[in-house]
Amino acid sequence: MNYLQAIKQQLKRKSQFQQYYNSAFKKIQKDILIYVEKYIDLLDTANGKILDTNDLNTINELEEKILKKIDVLIKQISFDRRLNEFNANTLQVTKDINGINKLPENISNIRLFIEQQTRDSLQRAGVMQGVTKPLNMLLQNIILEGTSKAEAKELLNKWNKGEGEALFGARGQKKIQNFEQYFNQIANDSVSQFNGNIQNTIRKEFNLNGFIYVGGEVEKTRPFCHYLVSKFNGAKIPYDAMESIIHKYLKDESLNKGMIEGTTVENICVYKGGYNCLHECYSVLM
């Protein structure tokens, strides 16, 4: 198996890994939406409209109940087995690309770090920022706007699908993050950062001096990623060449869209094109 076939197999494994996360997260979304719809059903109405005299403090109480419910649901997700499967696949890719038959000893520490980081993103502070605070804002506006319960549930589902910019009418609220965006980003970042940290460690451990940058392109592909994918098309990129490309794109505001400040050739396997990047960067021997 050549190295591009090996990478293709791992990208497939990555996709399966993300699908597992997404499936688990979608169950959480579904359970929470049902929970919120029951709350809406209990709001006081007059002439079919939700009264703006409903106690807004009950939203804070609901938020606390949702946080506790999410804590319980998160504990049911099996991170260990999925990360171990991905780890085994990474060993095969490393062997096929570089002829290396072992992984650095601290790989298990990387796995534990990413697992904990993922759990932290799904714990109280992360979920409050990404889910319950936007939901709290949504429910407050539903009450103050005086919608019907049917309209309120429709707005709830629009928010969940990412249509938040259309929710608040005259109140002029900006678009807010939704369940789908938040959990999808965590799923993608967890898998990508795991692989990125492994690749970075492998590069240092075995003195590798090149990279392979792979992945497809979509409408919003960043300039940096577009250049690497279209220019090299899976070919090996020397260390010095990658360093020059990063420097060129990072300093140019017309080219650095989405890139993380502080991206260098030393951390490119982790940072890649920026947050939620869909590409992968592998360490290779030139």
mmCIF file of N, CA and C in Angstrom, residues 66-177:
data_model
loop_
_atom_site.group_PDB
_atom_site.id
_atom_site.type_symbol
_atom_site.label_atom_id
_atom_site.label_comp_id
_atom_site.label_asym_id
_atom_site.label_seq_id
_atom_site.Cartn_x
_atom_site.Cartn_y
_atom_site.Cartn_z
ATOM 1 N N ILE A 66 -30.780 21.586 32.215
ATOM 2 C CA ILE A 66 -30.194 21.105 30.956
ATOM 3 C C ILE A 66 -28.721 20.769 31.157
ATOM 4 N N LEU A 67 -27.997 21.614 31.880
ATOM 5 C CA LEU A 67 -26.576 21.357 32.133
ATOM 6 C C LEU A 67 -26.381 20.032 32.859
ATOM 7 N N LYS A 68 -27.224 19.762 33.836
ATOM 8 C CA LYS A 68 -27.124 18.502 34.576
ATOM 9 C C LYS A 68 -27.462 17.318 33.674
ATOM 10 N N LYS A 69 -28.449 17.512 32.805
ATOM 11 C CA LYS A 69 -28.853 16.441 31.899
ATOM 12 C C LYS A 69 -27.734 16.135 30.889
ATOM 13 N N ILE A 70 -27.092 17.182 30.384
ATOM 14 C CA ILE A 70 -25.993 16.988 29.438
ATOM 15 C C ILE A 70 -24.825 16.277 30.119
ATOM 16 N N ASP A 71 -24.538 16.631 31.374
ATOM 17 C CA ASP A 71 -23.472 15.956 32.120
ATOM 18 C C ASP A 71 -23.698 14.448 32.149
ATOM 19 N N VAL A 72 -24.936 14.044 32.398
ATOM 20 C CA VAL A 72 -25.286 12.621 32.460
ATOM 21 C C VAL A 72 -25.105 11.968 31.092
ATOM 22 N N LEU A 73 -25.575 12.646 30.031
ATOM 23 C CA LEU A 73 -25.507 12.079 28.680
ATOM 24 C C LEU A 73 -24.076 11.959 28.175
ATOM 25 N N ILE A 74 -23.229 12.927 28.508
ATOM 26 C CA ILE A 74 -21.835 12.904 28.058
ATOM 27 C C ILE A 74 -21.099 11.707 28.629
ATOM 28 N N LYS A 75 -21.407 11.344 29.870
ATOM 29 C CA LYS A 75 -20.731 10.221 30.515
ATOM 30 C C LYS A 75 -21.028 8.893 29.812
ATOM 31 N N GLN A 76 -22.059 8.872 28.996
ATOM 32 C CA GLN A 76 -22.431 7.643 28.295
ATOM 33 C C GLN A 76 -21.670 7.455 26.986
ATOM 34 N N ILE A 77 -20.893 8.488 26.568
ATOM 35 C CA ILE A 77 -20.150 8.406 25.309
ATOM 36 C C ILE A 77 -18.815 7.701 25.545
ATOM 37 N N SER A 78 -18.492 6.729 24.718
ATOM 38 C CA SER A 78 -17.252 5.960 24.843
ATOM 39 C C SER A 78 -16.138 6.623 24.033
ATOM 40 N N PHE A 79 -15.307 7.402 24.705
ATOM 41 C CA PHE A 79 -14.177 8.036 24.037
ATOM 42 C C PHE A 79 -13.012 7.055 23.874
ATOM 43 N N ASP A 80 -12.761 6.263 24.924
ATOM 44 C CA ASP A 80 -11.568 5.423 24.973
ATOM 45 C C ASP A 80 -11.445 4.493 23.772
ATOM 46 N N ARG A 81 -12.477 3.721 23.502
ATOM 47 C CA ARG A 81 -12.387 2.718 22.445
ATOM 48 C C ARG A 81 -12.165 3.369 21.097
ATOM 49 N N ARG A 82 -12.856 4.470 20.819
ATOM 50 C CA ARG A 82 -12.722 5.133 19.520
ATOM 51 C C ARG A 82 -11.321 5.714 19.337
ATOM 52 N N LEU A 83 -10.777 6.304 20.385
ATOM 53 C CA LEU A 83 -9.436 6.870 20.284
ATOM 54 C C LEU A 83 -8.390 5.767 20.117
ATOM 55 N N ASN A 84 -8.600 4.639 20.770
ATOM 56 C CA ASN A 84 -7.659 3.521 20.625
ATOM 57 C C ASN A 84 -7.687 2.959 19.205
ATOM 58 N N GLU A 85 -8.881 2.888 18.602
ATOM 59 C CA GLU A 85 -8.998 2.416 17.227
ATOM 60 C C GLU A 85 -8.256 3.365 16.279
ATOM 61 N N PHE A 86 -8.429 4.658 16.499
ATOM 62 C CA PHE A 86 -7.766 5.656 15.662
ATOM 63 C C PHE A 86 -6.248 5.582 15.854
ATOM 64 N N ASN A 87 -5.836 5.313 17.094
ATOM 65 C CA ASN A 87 -4.419 5.198 17.412
ATOM 66 C C ASN A 87 -3.778 4.035 16.639
ATOM 67 N N ALA A 88 -4.460 2.901 16.581
ATOM 68 C CA ALA A 88 -3.955 1.734 15.856
ATOM 69 C C ALA A 88 -3.845 2.037 14.366
ATOM 70 N N ASN A 89 -4.819 2.767 13.845
ATOM 71 C CA ASN A 89 -4.798 3.122 12.433
ATOM 72 C C ASN A 89 -3.657 4.094 12.134
ATOM 73 N N THR A 90 -3.365 4.981 13.079
ATOM 74 C CA THR A 90 -2.263 5.932 12.919
ATOM 75 C C THR A 90 -0.927 5.201 12.825
ATOM 76 N N LEU A 91 -0.768 4.144 13.612
ATOM 77 C CA LEU A 91 0.455 3.342 13.546
ATOM 78 C C LEU A 91 0.640 2.747 12.156
ATOM 79 N N GLN A 92 -0.449 2.265 11.562
ATOM 80 C CA GLN A 92 -0.367 1.684 10.229
ATOM 81 C C GLN A 92 0.017 2.737 9.203
ATOM 82 N N VAL A 93 -0.564 3.920 9.320
ATOM 83 C CA VAL A 93 -0.252 5.011 8.392
ATOM 84 C C VAL A 93 1.217 5.419 8.532
ATOM 85 N N THR A 94 1.685 5.506 9.762
ATOM 86 C CA THR A 94 3.081 5.882 10.012
ATOM 87 C C THR A 94 4.035 4.864 9.394
ATOM 88 N N LYS A 95 3.674 3.612 9.500
ATOM 89 C CA LYS A 95 4.491 2.546 8.907
ATOM 90 C C LYS A 95 4.498 2.656 7.383
ATOM 91 N N ASP A 96 3.316 2.876 6.793
ATOM 92 C CA ASP A 96 3.213 2.926 5.339
ATOM 93 C C ASP A 96 3.874 4.162 4.746
ATOM 94 N N ILE A 97 3.806 5.289 5.458
ATOM 95 C CA ILE A 97 4.392 6.524 4.937
ATOM 96 C C ILE A 97 5.908 6.550 5.123
ATOM 97 N N ASN A 98 6.345 6.194 6.335
ATOM 98 C CA ASN A 98 7.749 6.415 6.681
ATOM 99 C C ASN A 98 8.539 5.151 7.012
ATOM 100 N N GLY A 99 7.882 3.992 6.969
ATOM 101 C CA GLY A 99 8.576 2.758 7.311
ATOM 102 C C GLY A 99 8.889 2.634 8.785
ATOM 103 N N ILE A 100 8.206 3.400 9.604
ATOM 104 C CA ILE A 100 8.419 3.381 11.059
ATOM 105 C C ILE A 100 7.423 2.402 11.680
ATOM 106 N N ASN A 101 7.923 1.457 12.462
ATOM 107 C CA ASN A 101 7.082 0.390 12.989
ATOM 108 C C ASN A 101 6.630 0.602 14.431
ATOM 109 N N LYS A 102 6.840 1.786 14.942
ATOM 110 C CA LYS A 102 6.404 2.052 16.305
ATOM 111 C C LYS A 102 5.987 3.513 16.407
ATOM 112 N N LEU A 103 5.244 3.803 17.448
ATOM 113 C CA LEU A 103 4.851 5.179 17.744
ATOM 114 C C LEU A 103 5.595 5.639 19.001
ATOM 115 N N PRO A 104 5.777 6.943 19.168
ATOM 116 C CA PRO A 104 6.435 7.444 20.381
ATOM 117 C C PRO A 104 5.715 6.974 21.643
ATOM 118 N N GLU A 105 6.472 6.794 22.714
ATOM 119 C CA GLU A 105 5.905 6.251 23.946
ATOM 120 C C GLU A 105 4.843 7.143 24.568
ATOM 121 N N ASN A 106 4.923 8.443 24.309
ATOM 122 C CA ASN A 106 3.970 9.356 24.956
ATOM 123 C C ASN A 106 2.666 9.516 24.179
ATOM 124 N N ILE A 107 2.419 8.664 23.170
ATOM 125 C CA ILE A 107 1.172 8.733 22.417
ATOM 126 C C ILE A 107 -0.036 8.556 23.335
ATOM 127 N N SER A 108 0.101 7.681 24.325
ATOM 128 C CA SER A 108 -1.019 7.452 25.248
ATOM 129 C C SER A 108 -1.355 8.724 26.013
ATOM 130 N N ASN A 109 -0.336 9.555 26.309
ATOM 131 C CA ASN A 109 -0.579 10.823 26.998
ATOM 132 C C ASN A 109 -1.346 11.797 26.099
ATOM 133 N N ILE A 110 -1.032 11.765 24.790
ATOM 134 C CA ILE A 110 -1.758 12.615 23.838
ATOM 135 C C ILE A 110 -3.218 12.207 23.805
ATOM 136 N N ARG A 111 -3.446 10.891 23.758
ATOM 137 C CA ARG A 111 -4.831 10.388 23.731
ATOM 138 C C ARG A 111 -5.597 10.850 24.967
ATOM 139 N N LEU A 112 -4.966 10.736 26.139
ATOM 140 C CA LEU A 112 -5.618 11.150 27.379
ATOM 141 C C LEU A 112 -5.879 12.653 27.393
ATOM 142 N N PHE A 113 -4.916 13.432 26.847
ATOM 143 C CA PHE A 113 -5.063 14.886 26.798
ATOM 144 C C PHE A 113 -6.245 15.289 25.924
ATOM 145 N N ILE A 114 -6.349 14.693 24.728
ATOM 146 C CA ILE A 114 -7.431 15.031 23.812
ATOM 147 C C ILE A 114 -8.774 14.578 24.370
ATOM 148 N N GLU A 115 -8.779 13.404 24.995
ATOM 149 C CA GLU A 115 -10.016 12.919 25.605
ATOM 150 C C GLU A 115 -10.502 13.892 26.672
ATOM 151 N N GLN A 116 -9.589 14.346 27.531
ATOM 152 C CA GLN A 116 -9.964 15.274 28.585
ATOM 153 C C GLN A 116 -10.381 16.620 28.011
ATOM 154 N N GLN A 117 -9.673 17.073 26.970
ATOM 155 C CA GLN A 117 -10.011 18.335 26.322
ATOM 156 C C GLN A 117 -11.421 18.277 25.733
ATOM 157 N N THR A 118 -11.752 17.151 25.121
ATOM 158 C CA THR A 118 -13.088 16.969 24.549
ATOM 159 C C THR A 118 -14.144 16.983 25.644
ATOM 160 N N ARG A 119 -13.876 16.252 26.709
ATOM 161 C CA ARG A 119 -14.831 16.222 27.826
ATOM 162 C C ARG A 119 -15.003 17.625 28.421
ATOM 163 N N ASP A 120 -13.894 18.370 28.530
ATOM 164 C CA ASP A 120 -13.974 19.720 29.079
ATOM 165 C C ASP A 120 -14.852 20.618 28.212
ATOM 166 N N SER A 121 -14.745 20.452 26.895
ATOM 167 C CA SER A 121 -15.574 21.244 25.972
ATOM 168 C C SER A 121 -17.046 20.938 26.150
ATOM 169 N N LEU A 122 -17.324 19.740 26.660
ATOM 170 C CA LEU A 122 -18.708 19.303 26.819
ATOM 171 C C LEU A 122 -19.180 19.443 28.267
ATOM 172 N N GLN A 123 -18.302 19.977 29.125
ATOM 173 C CA GLN A 123 -18.703 20.192 30.500
ATOM 174 C C GLN A 123 -19.333 21.569 30.650
ATOM 175 N N ARG A 124 -19.599 21.927 31.860
ATOM 176 C CA ARG A 124 -20.433 23.093 32.153
ATOM 177 C C ARG A 124 -19.997 24.376 31.451
ATOM 178 N N ALA A 125 -18.718 24.771 31.592
ATOM 179 C CA ALA A 125 -18.283 26.055 31.027
ATOM 180 C C ALA A 125 -18.425 26.072 29.514
ATOM 181 N N GLY A 126 -17.980 25.009 28.859
ATOM 182 C CA GLY A 126 -18.053 24.952 27.404
ATOM 183 C C GLY A 126 -19.468 24.915 26.891
ATOM 184 N N VAL A 127 -20.297 24.088 27.512
ATOM 185 C CA VAL A 127 -21.688 23.942 27.080
ATOM 186 C C VAL A 127 -22.479 25.217 27.355
ATOM 187 N N MET A 128 -22.172 25.891 28.446
ATOM 188 C CA MET A 128 -22.865 27.155 28.739
ATOM 189 C C MET A 128 -22.617 28.165 27.631
ATOM 190 N N GLN A 129 -21.358 28.288 27.221
ATOM 191 C CA GLN A 129 -21.020 29.263 26.189
ATOM 192 C C GLN A 129 -21.572 28.855 24.825
ATOM 193 N N GLY A 130 -21.476 27.568 24.508
ATOM 194 C CA GLY A 130 -21.841 27.120 23.165
ATOM 195 C C GLY A 130 -23.278 26.731 22.976
ATOM 196 N N VAL A 131 -23.982 26.411 24.084
ATOM 197 C CA VAL A 131 -25.347 25.891 23.948
ATOM 198 C C VAL A 131 -26.358 26.610 24.834
ATOM 199 N N THR A 132 -26.177 26.546 26.150
ATOM 200 C CA THR A 132 -27.265 26.984 27.023
ATOM 201 C C THR A 132 -27.437 28.506 27.083
ATOM 202 N N LYS A 133 -26.342 29.273 26.967
ATOM 203 C CA LYS A 133 -26.503 30.729 26.969
ATOM 204 C C LYS A 133 -27.236 31.215 25.710
ATOM 205 N N PRO A 134 -26.863 30.723 24.511
ATOM 206 C CA PRO A 134 -27.651 31.082 23.320
ATOM 207 C C PRO A 134 -29.107 30.633 23.446
ATOM 208 N N LEU A 135 -29.315 29.455 24.022
ATOM 209 C CA LEU A 135 -30.680 28.957 24.213
ATOM 210 C C LEU A 135 -31.442 29.847 25.193
ATOM 211 N N ASN A 136 -30.780 30.280 26.241
ATOM 212 C CA ASN A 136 -31.380 31.194 27.213
ATOM 213 C C ASN A 136 -31.817 32.483 26.519
ATOM 214 N N MET A 137 -30.947 33.024 25.656
ATOM 215 C CA MET A 137 -31.261 34.239 24.896
ATOM 216 C C MET A 137 -32.475 34.020 24.000
ATOM 217 N N LEU A 138 -32.506 32.870 23.351
ATOM 218 C CA LEU A 138 -33.615 32.546 22.457
ATOM 219 C C LEU A 138 -34.942 32.514 23.213
ATOM 220 N N LEU A 139 -34.965 31.839 24.354
ATOM 221 C CA LEU A 139 -36.208 31.702 25.119
ATOM 222 C C LEU A 139 -36.668 33.050 25.677
ATOM 223 N N GLN A 140 -35.725 33.883 26.109
ATOM 224 C CA GLN A 140 -36.097 35.218 26.582
ATOM 225 C C GLN A 140 -36.792 36.008 25.477
ATOM 226 N N ASN A 141 -36.250 35.949 24.273
ATOM 227 C CA ASN A 141 -36.842 36.681 23.152
ATOM 228 C C ASN A 141 -38.192 36.109 22.742
ATOM 229 N N ILE A 142 -38.338 34.795 22.836
ATOM 230 C CA ILE A 142 -39.626 34.164 22.539
ATOM 231 C C ILE A 142 -40.704 34.703 23.467
ATOM 232 N N ILE A 143 -40.367 34.816 24.764
ATOM 233 C CA ILE A 143 -41.340 35.325 25.741
ATOM 234 C C ILE A 143 -41.618 36.802 25.519
ATOM 235 N N LEU A 144 -40.569 37.598 25.329
ATOM 236 C CA LEU A 144 -40.746 39.039 25.188
ATOM 237 C C LEU A 144 -41.419 39.428 23.875
ATOM 238 N N GLU A 145 -41.256 38.608 22.822
ATOM 239 C CA GLU A 145 -41.888 38.898 21.532
ATOM 240 C C GLU A 145 -43.365 38.489 21.518
ATOM 241 N N GLY A 146 -43.761 37.603 22.444
ATOM 242 C CA GLY A 146 -45.152 37.197 22.503
ATOM 243 C C GLY A 146 -45.581 36.301 21.345
ATOM 244 N N THR A 147 -44.776 35.305 21.006
ATOM 245 C CA THR A 147 -45.124 34.379 19.925
ATOM 246 C C THR A 147 -46.118 33.339 20.435
ATOM 247 N N SER A 148 -46.684 32.571 19.519
ATOM 248 C CA SER A 148 -47.496 31.427 19.924
ATOM 249 C C SER A 148 -46.554 30.286 20.283
ATOM 250 N N LYS A 149 -47.084 29.259 20.945
ATOM 251 C CA LYS A 149 -46.241 28.125 21.316
ATOM 252 C C LYS A 149 -45.760 27.383 20.072
ATOM 253 N N ALA A 150 -46.606 27.293 19.066
ATOM 254 C CA ALA A 150 -46.208 26.632 17.819
ATOM 255 C C ALA A 150 -45.074 27.400 17.152
ATOM 256 N N GLU A 151 -45.190 28.732 17.132
ATOM 257 C CA GLU A 151 -44.133 29.570 16.547
ATOM 258 C C GLU A 151 -42.840 29.452 17.358
ATOM 259 N N ALA A 152 -42.984 29.367 18.688
ATOM 260 C CA ALA A 152 -41.818 29.252 19.552
ATOM 261 C C ALA A 152 -41.046 27.966 19.258
ATOM 262 N N LYS A 153 -41.789 26.876 19.070
ATOM 263 C CA LYS A 153 -41.138 25.599 18.770
ATOM 264 C C LYS A 153 -40.499 25.618 17.383
ATOM 265 N N GLU A 154 -41.125 26.312 16.459
ATOM 266 C CA GLU A 154 -40.544 26.442 15.124
ATOM 267 C C GLU A 154 -39.237 27.230 15.190
ATOM 268 N N LEU A 155 -39.231 28.303 15.988
ATOM 269 C CA LEU A 155 -38.014 29.099 16.157
ATOM 270 C C LEU A 155 -36.922 28.284 16.828
ATOM 271 N N LEU A 156 -37.311 27.464 17.786
ATOM 272 C CA LEU A 156 -36.359 26.592 18.469
ATOM 273 C C LEU A 156 -35.676 25.661 17.474
ATOM 274 N N ASN A 157 -36.460 25.085 16.594
ATOM 275 C CA ASN A 157 -35.908 24.159 15.606
ATOM 276 C C ASN A 157 -35.085 24.890 14.543
ATOM 277 N N LYS A 158 -35.469 26.118 14.215
ATOM 278 C CA LYS A 158 -34.666 26.920 13.291
ATOM 279 C C LYS A 158 -33.305 27.201 13.895
ATOM 280 N N TRP A 159 -33.305 27.566 15.166
ATOM 281 C CA TRP A 159 -32.044 27.817 15.852
ATOM 282 C C TRP A 159 -31.169 26.567 15.823
ATOM 283 N N ASN A 160 -31.778 25.420 16.097
ATOM 284 C CA ASN A 160 -31.024 24.174 16.115
ATOM 285 C C ASN A 160 -30.417 23.865 14.750
ATOM 286 N N LYS A 161 -31.044 24.313 13.685
ATOM 287 C CA LYS A 161 -30.561 24.057 12.329
ATOM 288 C C LYS A 161 -29.619 25.149 11.821
ATOM 289 N N GLY A 162 -29.376 26.150 12.658
ATOM 290 C CA GLY A 162 -28.432 27.188 12.252
ATOM 291 C C GLY A 162 -29.060 28.381 11.578
ATOM 292 N N GLU A 163 -30.370 28.570 11.747
ATOM 293 C CA GLU A 163 -31.051 29.688 11.104
ATOM 294 C C GLU A 163 -31.326 30.801 12.102
ATOM 295 N N GLY A 164 -30.388 31.004 13.017
ATOM 296 C CA GLY A 164 -30.592 31.931 14.124
ATOM 297 C C GLY A 164 -30.742 33.383 13.737
ATOM 298 N N GLU A 165 -30.210 33.767 12.557
ATOM 299 C CA GLU A 165 -30.263 35.189 12.194
ATOM 300 C C GLU A 165 -31.685 35.654 11.916
ATOM 301 N N ALA A 166 -32.617 34.723 11.678
ATOM 302 C CA ALA A 166 -33.986 35.099 11.324
ATOM 303 C C ALA A 166 -34.925 35.041 12.524
ATOM 304 N N LEU A 167 -34.380 34.859 13.720
ATOM 305 C CA LEU A 167 -35.248 34.515 14.839
ATOM 306 C C LEU A 167 -35.934 35.687 15.524
ATOM 307 N N PHE A 168 -35.286 36.840 15.595
ATOM 308 C CA PHE A 168 -35.729 37.800 16.583
ATOM 309 C C PHE A 168 -36.397 39.058 16.060
ATOM 310 N N GLY A 169 -36.605 39.126 14.770
ATOM 311 C CA GLY A 169 -37.393 40.221 14.226
ATOM 312 C C GLY A 169 -36.899 41.596 14.652
ATOM 313 N N ALA A 170 -37.807 42.384 15.194
ATOM 314 C CA ALA A 170 -37.524 43.782 15.514
ATOM 315 C C ALA A 170 -36.489 43.929 16.624
ATOM 316 N N ARG A 171 -36.260 42.866 17.388
ATOM 317 C CA ARG A 171 -35.319 42.995 18.502
ATOM 318 C C ARG A 171 -33.873 43.044 18.008
ATOM 319 N N GLY A 172 -33.658 42.649 16.753
ATOM 320 C CA GLY A 172 -32.374 42.872 16.112
ATOM 321 C C GLY A 172 -31.211 42.082 16.678
ATOM 322 N N GLN A 173 -31.469 40.905 17.255
ATOM 323 C CA GLN A 173 -30.370 40.114 17.785
ATOM 324 C C GLN A 173 -29.519 39.534 16.661
ATOM 325 N N LYS A 174 -28.245 39.390 16.931
ATOM 326 C CA LYS A 174 -27.352 38.785 15.953
ATOM 327 C C LYS A 174 -27.543 37.274 15.940
ATOM 328 N N LYS A 175 -27.048 36.644 14.885
ATOM 329 C CA LYS A 175 -27.103 35.195 14.788
ATOM 330 C C LYS A 175 -26.330 34.575 15.955
ATOM 331 N N ILE A 176 -26.904 33.531 16.552
ATOM 332 C CA ILE A 176 -26.252 32.865 17.668
ATOM 333 C C ILE A 176 -25.905 31.439 17.293
ATOM 334 N N GLN A 177 -24.886 30.911 17.949
ATOM 335 C CA GLN A 177 -24.446 29.555 17.675
ATOM 336 C C GLN A 177 -25.534 28.566 18.081
#
